[in-house]
C-alpha atoms as one frame of an Amber mdcrd trajectory, in Angstrom:
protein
   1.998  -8.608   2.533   0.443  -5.171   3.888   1.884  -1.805   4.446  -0.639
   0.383   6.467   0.537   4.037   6.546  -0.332   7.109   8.664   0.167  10.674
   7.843   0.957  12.910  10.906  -1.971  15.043  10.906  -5.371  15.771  12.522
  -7.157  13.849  10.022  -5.290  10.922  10.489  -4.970  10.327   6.967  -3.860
   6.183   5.828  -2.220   5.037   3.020  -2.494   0.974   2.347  -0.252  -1.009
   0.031  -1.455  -4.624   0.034   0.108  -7.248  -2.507  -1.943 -10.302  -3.122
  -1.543 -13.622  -5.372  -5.219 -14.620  -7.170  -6.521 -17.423  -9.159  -5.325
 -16.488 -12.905  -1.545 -16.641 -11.369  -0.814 -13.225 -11.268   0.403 -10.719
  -8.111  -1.840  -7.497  -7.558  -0.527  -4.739  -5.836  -3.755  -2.964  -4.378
  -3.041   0.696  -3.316  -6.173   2.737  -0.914  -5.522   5.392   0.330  -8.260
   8.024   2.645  -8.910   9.339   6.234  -9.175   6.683   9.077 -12.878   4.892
   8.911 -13.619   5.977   5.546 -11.302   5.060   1.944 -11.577   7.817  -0.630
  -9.712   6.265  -3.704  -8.455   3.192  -4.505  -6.029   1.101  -7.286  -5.226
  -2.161  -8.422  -2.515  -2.903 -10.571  -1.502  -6.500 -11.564   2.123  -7.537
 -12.590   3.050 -11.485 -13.834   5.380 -12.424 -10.864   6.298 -11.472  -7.385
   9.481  -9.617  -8.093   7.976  -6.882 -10.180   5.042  -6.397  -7.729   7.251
  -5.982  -4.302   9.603  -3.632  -6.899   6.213  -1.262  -7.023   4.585  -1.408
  -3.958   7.821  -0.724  -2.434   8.082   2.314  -4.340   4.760   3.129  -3.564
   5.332   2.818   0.375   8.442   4.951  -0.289   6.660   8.201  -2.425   4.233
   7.639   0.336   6.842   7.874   3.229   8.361  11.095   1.299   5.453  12.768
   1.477   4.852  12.507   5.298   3.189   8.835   5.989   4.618   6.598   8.562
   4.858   2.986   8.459   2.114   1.789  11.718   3.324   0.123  14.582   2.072
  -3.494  13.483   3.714  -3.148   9.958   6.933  -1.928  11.730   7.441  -5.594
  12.916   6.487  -4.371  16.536   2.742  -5.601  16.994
């Protein structure tokens, strides 16, 4: 699962929430976040089943979306 976000400004600013499953059976919720073409941070937290991981990347995607982001086109379900 990916949410790609867009702030509405000149710099076209992104904000990514990605969740992923890995080897050691855990869920990672990886969070980057920077101007288009270039990331300029980056986290990874890691959580011990699926429920607790779409609980904080949704609330993630949702401070995100306060602050001005937009979910893109694709991640709307449209593309």
């Amino acid at each position: 699962m990916l949410t790609m976000l867009l702030h509405r400004n000149p710099a076209r600013s992104f904000y990514r929430v990605e969740i992923s499953y890995n080897l050691f059976d855990e869920y990672s919720v990886l969070r980057e976040w920077g101007q288009c073409g270039r990331s300029r941070g980056a986290r990874l937290n890691w959580f011990s089943n699926l429920r607790d991981a779409v609980q904080a990347a949704d609330h993630w995607r949702d401070t995100a979306q306060s602050r001005g982001y937009h979910l893109t086109e694709r991640q709307a379900g449209r593309g």
